[in-house]
Coordinates of C-alpha atoms in Angstrom, one line a residue:
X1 CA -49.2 -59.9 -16.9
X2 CA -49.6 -61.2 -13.3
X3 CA -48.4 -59.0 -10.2
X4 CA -45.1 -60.2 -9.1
X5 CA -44.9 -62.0 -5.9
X6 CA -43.2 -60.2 -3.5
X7 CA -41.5 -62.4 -0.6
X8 CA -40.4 -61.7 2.8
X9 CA -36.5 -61.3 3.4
X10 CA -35.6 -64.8 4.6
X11 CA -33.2 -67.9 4.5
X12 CA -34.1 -70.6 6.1
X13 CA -30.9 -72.4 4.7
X14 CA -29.1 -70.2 6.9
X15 CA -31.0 -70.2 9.8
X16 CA -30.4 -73.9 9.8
X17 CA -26.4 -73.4 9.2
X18 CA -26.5 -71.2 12.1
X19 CA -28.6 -73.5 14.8
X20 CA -26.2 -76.4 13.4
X21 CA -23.4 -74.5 14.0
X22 CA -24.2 -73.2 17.2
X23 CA -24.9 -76.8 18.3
X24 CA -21.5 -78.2 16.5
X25 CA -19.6 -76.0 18.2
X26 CA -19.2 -74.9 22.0
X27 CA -17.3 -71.4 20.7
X28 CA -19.9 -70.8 18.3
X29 CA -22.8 -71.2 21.2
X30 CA -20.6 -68.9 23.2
X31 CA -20.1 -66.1 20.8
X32 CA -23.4 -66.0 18.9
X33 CA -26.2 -66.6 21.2
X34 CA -26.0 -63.2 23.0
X35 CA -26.2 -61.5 19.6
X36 CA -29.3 -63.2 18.8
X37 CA -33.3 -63.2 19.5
X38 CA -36.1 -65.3 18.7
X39 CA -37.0 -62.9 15.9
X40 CA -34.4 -63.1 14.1
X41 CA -35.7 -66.5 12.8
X42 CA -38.5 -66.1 10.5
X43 CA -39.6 -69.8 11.0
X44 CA -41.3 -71.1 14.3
X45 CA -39.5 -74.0 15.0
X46 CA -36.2 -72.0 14.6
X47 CA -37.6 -70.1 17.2
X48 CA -38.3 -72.9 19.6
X49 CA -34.9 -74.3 18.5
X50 CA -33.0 -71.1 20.0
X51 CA -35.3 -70.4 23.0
X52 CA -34.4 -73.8 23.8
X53 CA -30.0 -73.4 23.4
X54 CA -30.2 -69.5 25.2
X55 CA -31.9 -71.0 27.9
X56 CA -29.5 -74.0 27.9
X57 CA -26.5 -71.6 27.6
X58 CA -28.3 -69.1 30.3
X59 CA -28.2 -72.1 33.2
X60 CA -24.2 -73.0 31.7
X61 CA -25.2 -76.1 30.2
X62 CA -23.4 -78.1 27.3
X63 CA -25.5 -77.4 23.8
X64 CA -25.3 -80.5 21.4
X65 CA -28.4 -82.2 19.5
X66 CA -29.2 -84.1 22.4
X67 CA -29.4 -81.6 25.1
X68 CA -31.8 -79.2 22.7
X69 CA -33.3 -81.9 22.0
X70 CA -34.2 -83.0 25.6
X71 CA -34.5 -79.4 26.6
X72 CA -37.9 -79.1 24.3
X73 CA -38.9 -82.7 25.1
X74 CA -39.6 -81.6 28.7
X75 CA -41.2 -77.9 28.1
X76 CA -43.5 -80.1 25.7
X77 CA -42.3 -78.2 22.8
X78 CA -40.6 -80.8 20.6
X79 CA -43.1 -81.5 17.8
X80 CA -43.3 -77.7 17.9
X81 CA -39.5 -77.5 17.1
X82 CA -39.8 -80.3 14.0
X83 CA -39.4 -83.2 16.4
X84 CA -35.8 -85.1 17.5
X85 CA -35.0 -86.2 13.3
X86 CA -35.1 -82.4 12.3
X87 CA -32.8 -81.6 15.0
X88 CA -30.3 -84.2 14.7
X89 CA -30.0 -83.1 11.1
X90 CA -29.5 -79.4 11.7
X91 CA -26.5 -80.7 13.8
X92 CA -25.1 -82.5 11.7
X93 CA -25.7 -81.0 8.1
X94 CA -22.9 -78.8 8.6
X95 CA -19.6 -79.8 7.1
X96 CA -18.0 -77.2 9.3
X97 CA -18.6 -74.2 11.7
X98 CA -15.9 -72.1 10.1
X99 CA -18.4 -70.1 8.2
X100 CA -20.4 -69.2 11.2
X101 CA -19.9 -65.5 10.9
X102 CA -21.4 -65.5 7.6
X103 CA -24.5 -67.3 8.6
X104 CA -24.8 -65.1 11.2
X105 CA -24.4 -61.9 9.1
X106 CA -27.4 -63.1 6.6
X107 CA -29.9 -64.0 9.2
X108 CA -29.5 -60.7 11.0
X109 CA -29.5 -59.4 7.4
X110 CA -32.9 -60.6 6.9
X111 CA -34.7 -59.8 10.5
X112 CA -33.5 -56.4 9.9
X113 CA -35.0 -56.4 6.8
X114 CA -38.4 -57.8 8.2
X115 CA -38.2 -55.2 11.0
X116 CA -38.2 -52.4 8.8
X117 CA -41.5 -54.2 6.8
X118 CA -43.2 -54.3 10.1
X119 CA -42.4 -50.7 11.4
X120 CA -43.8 -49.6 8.1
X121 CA -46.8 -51.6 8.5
X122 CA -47.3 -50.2 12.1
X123 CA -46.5 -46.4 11.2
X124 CA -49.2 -47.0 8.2
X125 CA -51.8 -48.4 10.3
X126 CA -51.3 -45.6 12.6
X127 CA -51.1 -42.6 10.4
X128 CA -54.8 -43.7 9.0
X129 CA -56.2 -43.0 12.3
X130 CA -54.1 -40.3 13.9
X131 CA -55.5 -37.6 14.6
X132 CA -52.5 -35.2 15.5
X133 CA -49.9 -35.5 12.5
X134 CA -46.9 -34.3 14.9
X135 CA -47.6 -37.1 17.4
X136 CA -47.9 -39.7 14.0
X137 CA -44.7 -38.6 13.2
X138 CA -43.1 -38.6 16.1
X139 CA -44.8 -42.7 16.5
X140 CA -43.1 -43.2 13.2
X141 CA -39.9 -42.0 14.8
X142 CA -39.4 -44.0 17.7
X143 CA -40.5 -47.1 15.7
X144 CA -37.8 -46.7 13.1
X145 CA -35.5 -45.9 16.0
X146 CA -36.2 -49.1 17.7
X147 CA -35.5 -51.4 14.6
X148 CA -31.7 -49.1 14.7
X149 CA -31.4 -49.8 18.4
X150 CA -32.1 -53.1 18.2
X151 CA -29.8 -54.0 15.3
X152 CA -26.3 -52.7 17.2
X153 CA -25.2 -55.8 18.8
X154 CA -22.1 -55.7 21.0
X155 CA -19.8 -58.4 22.6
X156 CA -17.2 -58.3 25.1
X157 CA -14.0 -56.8 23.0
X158 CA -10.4 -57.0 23.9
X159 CA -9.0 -53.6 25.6
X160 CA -6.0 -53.4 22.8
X161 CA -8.0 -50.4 21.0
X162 CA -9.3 -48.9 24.1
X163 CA -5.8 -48.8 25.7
X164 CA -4.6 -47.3 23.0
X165 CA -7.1 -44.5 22.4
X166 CA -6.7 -44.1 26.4
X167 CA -2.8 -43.5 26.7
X168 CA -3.2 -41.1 23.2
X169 CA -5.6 -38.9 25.1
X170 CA -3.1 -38.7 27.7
X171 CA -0.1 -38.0 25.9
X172 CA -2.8 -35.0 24.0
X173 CA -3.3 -33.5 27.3
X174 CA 0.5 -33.4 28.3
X175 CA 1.5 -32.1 25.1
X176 CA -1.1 -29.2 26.3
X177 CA -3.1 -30.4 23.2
X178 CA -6.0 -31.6 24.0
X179 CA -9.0 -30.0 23.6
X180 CA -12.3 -30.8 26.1
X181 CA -15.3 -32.0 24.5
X182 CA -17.3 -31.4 27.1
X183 CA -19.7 -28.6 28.0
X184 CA -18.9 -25.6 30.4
X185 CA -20.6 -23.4 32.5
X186 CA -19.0 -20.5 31.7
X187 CA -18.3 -20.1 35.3
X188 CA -14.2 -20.4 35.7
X189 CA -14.3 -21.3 39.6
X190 CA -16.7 -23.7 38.9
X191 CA -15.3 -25.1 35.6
X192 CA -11.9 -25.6 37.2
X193 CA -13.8 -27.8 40.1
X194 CA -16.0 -29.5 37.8
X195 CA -13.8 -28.9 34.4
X196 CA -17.2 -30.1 32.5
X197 CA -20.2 -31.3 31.6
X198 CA -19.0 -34.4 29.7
X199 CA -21.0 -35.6 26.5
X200 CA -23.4 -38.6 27.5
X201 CA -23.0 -37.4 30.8
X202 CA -26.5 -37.0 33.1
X203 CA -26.0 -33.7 35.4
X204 CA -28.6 -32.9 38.2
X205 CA -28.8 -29.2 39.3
X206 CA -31.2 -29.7 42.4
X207 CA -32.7 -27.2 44.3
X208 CA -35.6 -26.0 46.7
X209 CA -37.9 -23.6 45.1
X210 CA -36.6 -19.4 44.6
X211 CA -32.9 -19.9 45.3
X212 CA -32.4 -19.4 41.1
X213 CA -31.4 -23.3 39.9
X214 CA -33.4 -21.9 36.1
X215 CA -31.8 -18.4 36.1
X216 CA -28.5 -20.8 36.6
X217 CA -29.2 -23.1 33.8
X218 CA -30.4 -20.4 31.5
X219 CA -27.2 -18.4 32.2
X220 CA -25.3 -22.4 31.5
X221 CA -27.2 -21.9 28.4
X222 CA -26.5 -18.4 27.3
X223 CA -21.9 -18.8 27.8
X224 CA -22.9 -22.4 25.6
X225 CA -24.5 -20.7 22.6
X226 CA -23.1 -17.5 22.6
X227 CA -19.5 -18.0 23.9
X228 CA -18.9 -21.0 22.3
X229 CA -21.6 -21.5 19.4
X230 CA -23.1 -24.4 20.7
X231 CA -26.0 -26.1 19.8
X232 CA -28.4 -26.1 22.9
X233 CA -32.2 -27.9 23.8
X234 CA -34.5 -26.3 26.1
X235 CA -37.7 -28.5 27.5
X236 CA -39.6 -26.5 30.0
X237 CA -42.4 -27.9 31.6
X238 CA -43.0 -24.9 34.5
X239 CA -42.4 -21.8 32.3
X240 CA -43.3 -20.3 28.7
X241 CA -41.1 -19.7 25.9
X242 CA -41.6 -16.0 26.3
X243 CA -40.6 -15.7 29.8
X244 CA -38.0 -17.7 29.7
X245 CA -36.5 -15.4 26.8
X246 CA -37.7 -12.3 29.0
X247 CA -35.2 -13.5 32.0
X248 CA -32.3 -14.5 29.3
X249 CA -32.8 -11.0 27.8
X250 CA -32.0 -9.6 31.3
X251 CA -29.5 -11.6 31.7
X252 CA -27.5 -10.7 28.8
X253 CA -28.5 -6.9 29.1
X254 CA -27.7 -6.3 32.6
X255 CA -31.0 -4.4 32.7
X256 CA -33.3 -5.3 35.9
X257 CA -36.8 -6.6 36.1
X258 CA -37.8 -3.2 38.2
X259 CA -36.6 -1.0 35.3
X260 CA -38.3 -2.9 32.7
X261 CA -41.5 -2.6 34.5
X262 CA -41.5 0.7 34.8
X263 CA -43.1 3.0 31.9
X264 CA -40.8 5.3 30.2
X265 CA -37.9 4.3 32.5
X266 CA -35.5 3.0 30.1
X267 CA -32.5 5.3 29.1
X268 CA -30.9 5.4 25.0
X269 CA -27.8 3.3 26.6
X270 CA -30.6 0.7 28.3
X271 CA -32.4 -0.2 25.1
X272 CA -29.5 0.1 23.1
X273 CA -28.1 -2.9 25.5
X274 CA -31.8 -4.4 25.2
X275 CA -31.6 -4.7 21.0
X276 CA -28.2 -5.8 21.6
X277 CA -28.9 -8.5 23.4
X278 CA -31.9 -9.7 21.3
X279 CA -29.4 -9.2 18.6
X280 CA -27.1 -12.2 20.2
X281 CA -29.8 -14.4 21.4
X282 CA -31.9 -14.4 17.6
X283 CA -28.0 -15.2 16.6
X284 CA -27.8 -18.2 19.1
X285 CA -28.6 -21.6 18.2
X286 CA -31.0 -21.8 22.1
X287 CA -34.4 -23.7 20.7
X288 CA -37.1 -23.7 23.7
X289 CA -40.2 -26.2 23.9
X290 CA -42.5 -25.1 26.8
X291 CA -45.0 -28.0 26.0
X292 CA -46.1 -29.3 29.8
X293 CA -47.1 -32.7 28.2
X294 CA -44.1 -33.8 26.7
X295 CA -42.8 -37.5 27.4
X296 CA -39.8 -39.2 27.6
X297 CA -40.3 -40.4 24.4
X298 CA -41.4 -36.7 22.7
X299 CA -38.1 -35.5 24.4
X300 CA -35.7 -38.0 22.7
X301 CA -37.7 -37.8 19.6
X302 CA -37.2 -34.3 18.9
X303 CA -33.5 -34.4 20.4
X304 CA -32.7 -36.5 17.6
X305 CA -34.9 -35.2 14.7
X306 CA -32.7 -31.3 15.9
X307 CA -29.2 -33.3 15.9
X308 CA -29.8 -34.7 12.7
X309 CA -31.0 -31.2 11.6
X310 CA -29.5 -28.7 12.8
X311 CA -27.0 -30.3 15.8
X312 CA -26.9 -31.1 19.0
X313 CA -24.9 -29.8 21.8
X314 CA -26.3 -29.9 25.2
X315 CA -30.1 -30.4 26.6
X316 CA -31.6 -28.8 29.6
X317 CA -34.9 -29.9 31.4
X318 CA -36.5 -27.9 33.7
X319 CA -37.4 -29.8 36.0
X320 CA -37.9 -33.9 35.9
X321 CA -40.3 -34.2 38.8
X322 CA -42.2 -32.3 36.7
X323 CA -42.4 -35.0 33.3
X324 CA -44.7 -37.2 32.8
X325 CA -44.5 -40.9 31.7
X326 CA -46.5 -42.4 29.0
X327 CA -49.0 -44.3 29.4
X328 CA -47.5 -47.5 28.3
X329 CA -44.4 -46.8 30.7
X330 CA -46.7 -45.9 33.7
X331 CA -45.9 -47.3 37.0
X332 CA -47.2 -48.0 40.1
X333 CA -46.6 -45.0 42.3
X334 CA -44.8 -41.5 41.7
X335 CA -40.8 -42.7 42.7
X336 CA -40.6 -45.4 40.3
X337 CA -42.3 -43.1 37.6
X338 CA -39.6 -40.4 38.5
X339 CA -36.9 -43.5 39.0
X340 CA -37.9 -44.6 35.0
X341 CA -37.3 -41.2 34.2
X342 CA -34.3 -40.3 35.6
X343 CA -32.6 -43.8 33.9
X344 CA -34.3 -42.8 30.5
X345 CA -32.5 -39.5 31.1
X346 CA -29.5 -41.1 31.4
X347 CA -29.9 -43.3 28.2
X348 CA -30.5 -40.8 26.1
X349 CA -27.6 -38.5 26.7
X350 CA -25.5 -41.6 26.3
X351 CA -27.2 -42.0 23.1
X352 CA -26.9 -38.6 21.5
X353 CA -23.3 -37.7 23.3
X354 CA -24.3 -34.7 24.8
X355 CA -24.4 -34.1 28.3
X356 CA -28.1 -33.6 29.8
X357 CA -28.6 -30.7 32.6
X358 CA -31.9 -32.0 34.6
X359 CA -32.9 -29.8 36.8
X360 CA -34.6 -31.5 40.0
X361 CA -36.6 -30.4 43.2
X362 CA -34.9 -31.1 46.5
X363 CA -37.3 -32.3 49.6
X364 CA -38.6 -30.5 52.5
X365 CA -36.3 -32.2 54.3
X366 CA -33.0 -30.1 54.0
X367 CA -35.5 -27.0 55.3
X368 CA -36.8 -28.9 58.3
X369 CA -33.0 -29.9 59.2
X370 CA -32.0 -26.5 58.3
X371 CA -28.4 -28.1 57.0
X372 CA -27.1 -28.3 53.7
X373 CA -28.7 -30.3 51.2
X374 CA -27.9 -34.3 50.6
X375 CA -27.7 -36.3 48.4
X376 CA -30.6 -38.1 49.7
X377 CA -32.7 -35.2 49.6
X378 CA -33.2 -35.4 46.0
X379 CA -37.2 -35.6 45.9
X380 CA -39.0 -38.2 44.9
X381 CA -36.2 -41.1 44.2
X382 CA -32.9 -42.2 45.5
X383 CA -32.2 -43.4 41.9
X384 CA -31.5 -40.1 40.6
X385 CA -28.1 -40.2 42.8
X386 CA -27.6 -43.4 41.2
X387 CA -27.7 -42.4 37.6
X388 CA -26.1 -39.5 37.4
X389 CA -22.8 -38.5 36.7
X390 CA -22.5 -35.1 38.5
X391 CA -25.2 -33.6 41.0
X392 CA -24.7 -29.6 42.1
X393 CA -27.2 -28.5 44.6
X394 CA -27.5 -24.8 45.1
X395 CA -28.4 -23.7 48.5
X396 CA -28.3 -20.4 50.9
X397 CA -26.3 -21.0 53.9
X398 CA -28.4 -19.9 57.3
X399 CA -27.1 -16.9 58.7
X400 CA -25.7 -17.6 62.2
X401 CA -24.9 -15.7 65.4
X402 CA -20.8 -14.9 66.5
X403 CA -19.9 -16.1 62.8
X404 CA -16.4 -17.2 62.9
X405 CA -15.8 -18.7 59.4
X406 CA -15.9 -16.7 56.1
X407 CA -18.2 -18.3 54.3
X408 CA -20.8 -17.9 57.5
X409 CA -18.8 -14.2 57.4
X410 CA -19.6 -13.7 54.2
X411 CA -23.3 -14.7 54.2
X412 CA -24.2 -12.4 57.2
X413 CA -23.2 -9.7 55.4
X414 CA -26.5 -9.9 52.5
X415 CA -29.8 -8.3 53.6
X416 CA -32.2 -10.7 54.1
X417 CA -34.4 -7.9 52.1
X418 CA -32.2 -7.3 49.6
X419 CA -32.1 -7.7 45.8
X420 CA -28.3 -9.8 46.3
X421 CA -28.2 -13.4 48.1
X422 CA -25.6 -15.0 48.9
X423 CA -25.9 -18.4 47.2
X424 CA -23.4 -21.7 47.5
X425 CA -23.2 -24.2 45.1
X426 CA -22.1 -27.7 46.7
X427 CA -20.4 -29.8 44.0
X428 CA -21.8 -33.9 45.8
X429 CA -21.4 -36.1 43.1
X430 CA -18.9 -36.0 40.4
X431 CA -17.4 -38.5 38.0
X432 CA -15.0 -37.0 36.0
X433 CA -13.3 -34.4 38.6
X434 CA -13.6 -32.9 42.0
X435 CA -16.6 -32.3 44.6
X436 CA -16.6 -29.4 46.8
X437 CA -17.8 -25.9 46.8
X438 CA -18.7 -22.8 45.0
X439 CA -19.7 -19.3 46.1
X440 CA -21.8 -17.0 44.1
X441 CA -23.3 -13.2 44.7
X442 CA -27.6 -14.3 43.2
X443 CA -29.2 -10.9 41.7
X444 CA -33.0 -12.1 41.2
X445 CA -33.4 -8.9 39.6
X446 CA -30.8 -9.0 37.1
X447 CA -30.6 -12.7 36.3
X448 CA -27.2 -12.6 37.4
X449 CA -24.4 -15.0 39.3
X450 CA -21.5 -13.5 40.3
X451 CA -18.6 -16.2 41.0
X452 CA -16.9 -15.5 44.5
X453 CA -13.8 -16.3 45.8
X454 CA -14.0 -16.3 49.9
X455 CA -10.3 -17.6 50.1
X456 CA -9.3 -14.2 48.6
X457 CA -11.4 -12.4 51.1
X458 CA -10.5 -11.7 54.8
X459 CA -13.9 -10.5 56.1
X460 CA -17.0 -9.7 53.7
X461 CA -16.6 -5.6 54.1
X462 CA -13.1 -6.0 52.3
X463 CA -15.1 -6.5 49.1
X464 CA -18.3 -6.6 47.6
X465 CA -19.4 -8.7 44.8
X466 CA -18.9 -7.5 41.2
X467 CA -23.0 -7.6 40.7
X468 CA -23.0 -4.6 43.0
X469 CA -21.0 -1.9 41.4
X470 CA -23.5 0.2 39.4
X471 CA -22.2 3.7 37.9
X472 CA -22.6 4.8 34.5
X473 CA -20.8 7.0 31.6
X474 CA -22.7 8.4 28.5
X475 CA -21.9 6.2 26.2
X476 CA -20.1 2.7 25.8
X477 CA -18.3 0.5 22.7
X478 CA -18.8 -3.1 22.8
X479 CA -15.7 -5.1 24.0
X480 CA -16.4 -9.4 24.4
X481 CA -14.5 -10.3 28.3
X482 CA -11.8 -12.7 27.3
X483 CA -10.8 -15.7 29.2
X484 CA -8.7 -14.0 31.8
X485 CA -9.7 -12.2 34.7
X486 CA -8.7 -9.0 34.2
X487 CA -8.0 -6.7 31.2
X488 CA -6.3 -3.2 31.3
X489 CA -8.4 -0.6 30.3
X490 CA -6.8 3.3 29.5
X491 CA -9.2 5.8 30.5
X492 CA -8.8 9.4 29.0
X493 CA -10.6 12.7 30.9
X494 CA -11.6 15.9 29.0
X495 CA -8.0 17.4 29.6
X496 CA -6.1 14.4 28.5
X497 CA -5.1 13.2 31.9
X498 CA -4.4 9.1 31.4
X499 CA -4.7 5.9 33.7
X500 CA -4.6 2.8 33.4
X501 CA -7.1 0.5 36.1
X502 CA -7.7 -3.2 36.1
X503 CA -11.4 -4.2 35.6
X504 CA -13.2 -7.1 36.6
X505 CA -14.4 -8.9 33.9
X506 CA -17.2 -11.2 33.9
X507 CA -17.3 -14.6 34.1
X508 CA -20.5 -15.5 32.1
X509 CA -21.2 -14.7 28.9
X510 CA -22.4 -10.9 29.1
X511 CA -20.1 -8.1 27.1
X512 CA -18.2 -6.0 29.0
X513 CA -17.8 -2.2 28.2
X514 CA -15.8 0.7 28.1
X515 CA -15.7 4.1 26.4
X516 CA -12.5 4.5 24.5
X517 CA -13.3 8.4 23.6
X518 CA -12.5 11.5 25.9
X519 CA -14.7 11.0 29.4
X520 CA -15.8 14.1 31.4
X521 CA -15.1 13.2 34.8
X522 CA -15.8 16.8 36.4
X523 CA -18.7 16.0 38.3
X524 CA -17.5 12.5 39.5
X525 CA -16.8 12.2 43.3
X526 CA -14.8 8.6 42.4
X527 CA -15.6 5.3 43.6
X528 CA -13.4 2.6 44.7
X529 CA -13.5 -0.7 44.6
X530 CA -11.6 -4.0 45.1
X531 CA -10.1 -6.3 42.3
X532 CA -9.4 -10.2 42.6
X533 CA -4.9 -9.7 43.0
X534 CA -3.8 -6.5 44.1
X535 CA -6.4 -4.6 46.3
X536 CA -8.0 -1.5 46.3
X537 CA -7.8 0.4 43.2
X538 CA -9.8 3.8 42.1
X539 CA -11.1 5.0 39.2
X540 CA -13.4 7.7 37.8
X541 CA -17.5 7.4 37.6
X542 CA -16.5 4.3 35.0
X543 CA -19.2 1.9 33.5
X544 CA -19.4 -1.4 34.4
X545 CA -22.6 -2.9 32.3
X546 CA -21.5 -6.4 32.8

């Protein structure tokens, strides 16, 4: 029995209803054109037919038989097309246009079809002479993905559905209903500036080098996947997987890079806080990829394969300067490179709908002016401004002489030595909500921000930041910070003497404590310290791990 002949997807009856139709009618043309290509007619004087009506429709001219016709006459393509008979005919073989939707459908039916042949083709040819299976499969990948992209057509649509879905979102959030999709940072003086990072949204943390922009992202990262469960993408292209889960681990454990360091120095309470901490990061859904030499195209690629997998909340890239292109997408000097990126950025987190936090270099230029940071000063290419949707730069305020305001107050009070800094997030681009500015206490040692409020403070020796208070008890119980600020706390001595104190509580994602069992205060001196609404407040040689 002979083999079966196996044809290519194609209709050339209806790629001739379509071309007819288009040239019948002036509505047809209008609608249709956009949502075509030359590929998507299998025979070549179809081709030339429709080259010859987009360009026709691109310059606003009328499409008939005649004006196609003449069109191909004087780009010398005419006998390519089937000559002036074969036209005239397409025209008018059709008893009517109202079946234009239908021819449509079937000839993008078929070029789909004959994409999907080709991609398989080209994934074949290439997997017989790859010689890394990853990068094969990730070939395979974008192939397939193009064939998808390529097949969602759009068209201008009425606003009816958008409207709608618009003023329902609005009557959610005044019923106190509605609940954000977006991303936050864990960070409630920020959030309530910034209220989030939205899905699709491209978000630029920018930086000079040392003031803490990954310990900030990482810490983004940590309130996402273990406050709120999410799903979260790590590319790093400066730091290894182990490091970067070394500073996270400090992070979460409130237990400094000196200590760790040090032989033998460690207490039971530290490494308790150590395992527990592992404990919640093995929990989280964080995935890390340190490979230096991923692409554009490696990043989307695996994006996709882990939302299809697994899910996808949010990505963060540390840092974009830092990427490389492709060498099919290279370009002809460093800020269009870095330009391609940052758009590609910005496609893919429209694609996926999940925001992208990129981290990016600032230029020497904000240290030579010794002023804050601009959004000009964003290295390498003014289109990073351009594309994204929110840009946060964090910076240290210059100390100054005779300060007079309190955020100049404020940052005269850190040692320049110190382990603290005092660190100021400026808020310069944002879509979706405000711009503006906020304060944080930076522990390099411990990993940590501490959100601060300067409008609550009248000089900086009123209060210290909440990183800095550091006394211990023997032994603690696990309590998760809730949303509000505070929580009341009973604390019970040896002779069953009871108080009640307000406690800071965190505002990122690491557990608070507090002994519930008798306390032996008898060798505590006391310590006193400031809260966020009523003032001073003391308390008994308590624990705050946090």
């Amino acid at each position: 029995m002979a083999d079966k002949v196996i044809k290519m997807p194609v209709n050339y009856e209806a790629e001739q209803a379509m071309l007819g139709s288009i040239m019948m009618d002036t509505n047809v043309a209008n609608d249709f054109t956009t949502l075509l290509r030359e590929d998507d007619f299998a025979l070549q004087q179809h081709k030339q037919i429709f080259l010859a009506i987009y360009n026709l429709i691109q310059n606003n001219e009328p499409v008939d038989a005649l004006t196609v016709a003449d069109k191909l006459a004087t780009s010398g393509k005419i006998a390519e097309a089937g000559g002036m008979e074969y036209i005239g005919k397409l025209a008018t073989g059709i008893p009517s246009t109202a079946n234009a939707d239908k021819y449509f459908e079937i000839v993008k039916r078929d070029s789909l079809l004959r994409g999907i042949i080709e991609a398989g083709n080209k994934i074949s040819k290439n997997a017989y002479t790859a010689e890394d299976a990853n990068k094969a499969l990730d070939f395979a990948e974008q192939t397939v993905f193009r064939i998808s992209e390529e097949k969602e057509a759009s068209k201008l649509e009425p606003i009816v559905e958008a409207s709608s879905e618009a003023l329902n979102k609005i009557n959610t959030m005044q019923r106190g209903d509605y609940v954000d999709e977006g991303i936050k940072t864990g960070f409630k003086l920020l959030d309530r500036k910034i209220e989030s990072m939205k899905p699709g949204a491209l978000c630029i943390l920018a930086a000079r080098p040392s003031v803490g922009k990954t310990a900030f992202a990482l810490t983004v990262a940590i309130n996402a996947a273990i406050r709120n469960n999410k799903k979260v993408a790590i590319f790093s292209f400066e730091m290894p997987t182990v490091q970067l889960v070394q500073r996270m681990l400090t992070t979460v454990s409130q237990i400094s890079f000196k200590r760790q360091k040090q032989p033998g120095m460690l207490n039971f309470n530290e490494t308790q806080r150590l395992f527990n901490a592992h404990e919640a990061l093995s929990n989280s859904k964080i995935y890390v990829d340190d490979n230096s030499g991923n692409t554009p195209g490696d990043i989307i690629s695996k994006c996709r394969r882990m939302k299809n997998t697994v899910g996808l909340d949010l990505v963060i890239i540390d840092y974009l300067q830092l990427i490389t292109l492709d060498t099919k997408s290279k370009a002809e000097n460093r800020q269009q490179e870095v330009s391609t990126m940052s758009r590609q950025m910005k496609l893919y987190a429209k694609e996926l709908g999940v925001p992208f936090l990129v981290l990016s270099q600032l230029s020497r230029g904000t240290e030579q002016r010794g002023e804050e940071p601009q959004l000009s000063d964003l290295r390498e290419s003014g289109a990073i401004e351009q594309d994204a949707d929110m840009v946060m730069f964090l910076h240290r305020p210059k100390k100054v002489e005779n300060p007079k305001s309190e955020e100049s107050k404020f940052a005269a009070s850190y040692d320049d030595d110190g382990d603290h800094k005092f660190v100021k997030m400026l808020v310069a681009k944002n879509r979706n909500g405000e711009t503006g500015n906020v304060y944080f206490d930076w522990c390099g040692d411990m990993q940590t921000f501490k959100p601060i409020d300067i409008r609550e403070m009248s000089t900086a020796e009123e209060k210290q930041p909440a990183a800095k208070l550091n006394t211990e008890i023997t032994s603690v119980e696990q309590m998760r910070s809730d949303d509000d600020a505070f929580d009341d706390m009973k604390m019970v001595d040896d002779d069953g003497q009871k108080g009640t104190v307000e406690i800071v509580m965190d505002d990122n994602a690491t557990p608070a404590t507090i002994k519930e069992e008798p306390l032996d205060f008898s060798d505590s001196d006391g310590m006193t310290f400031t809260n966020n609404e009523s003032g001073d407040q003391s308390i008994n040689n308590g624990d705050l791990p946090f």
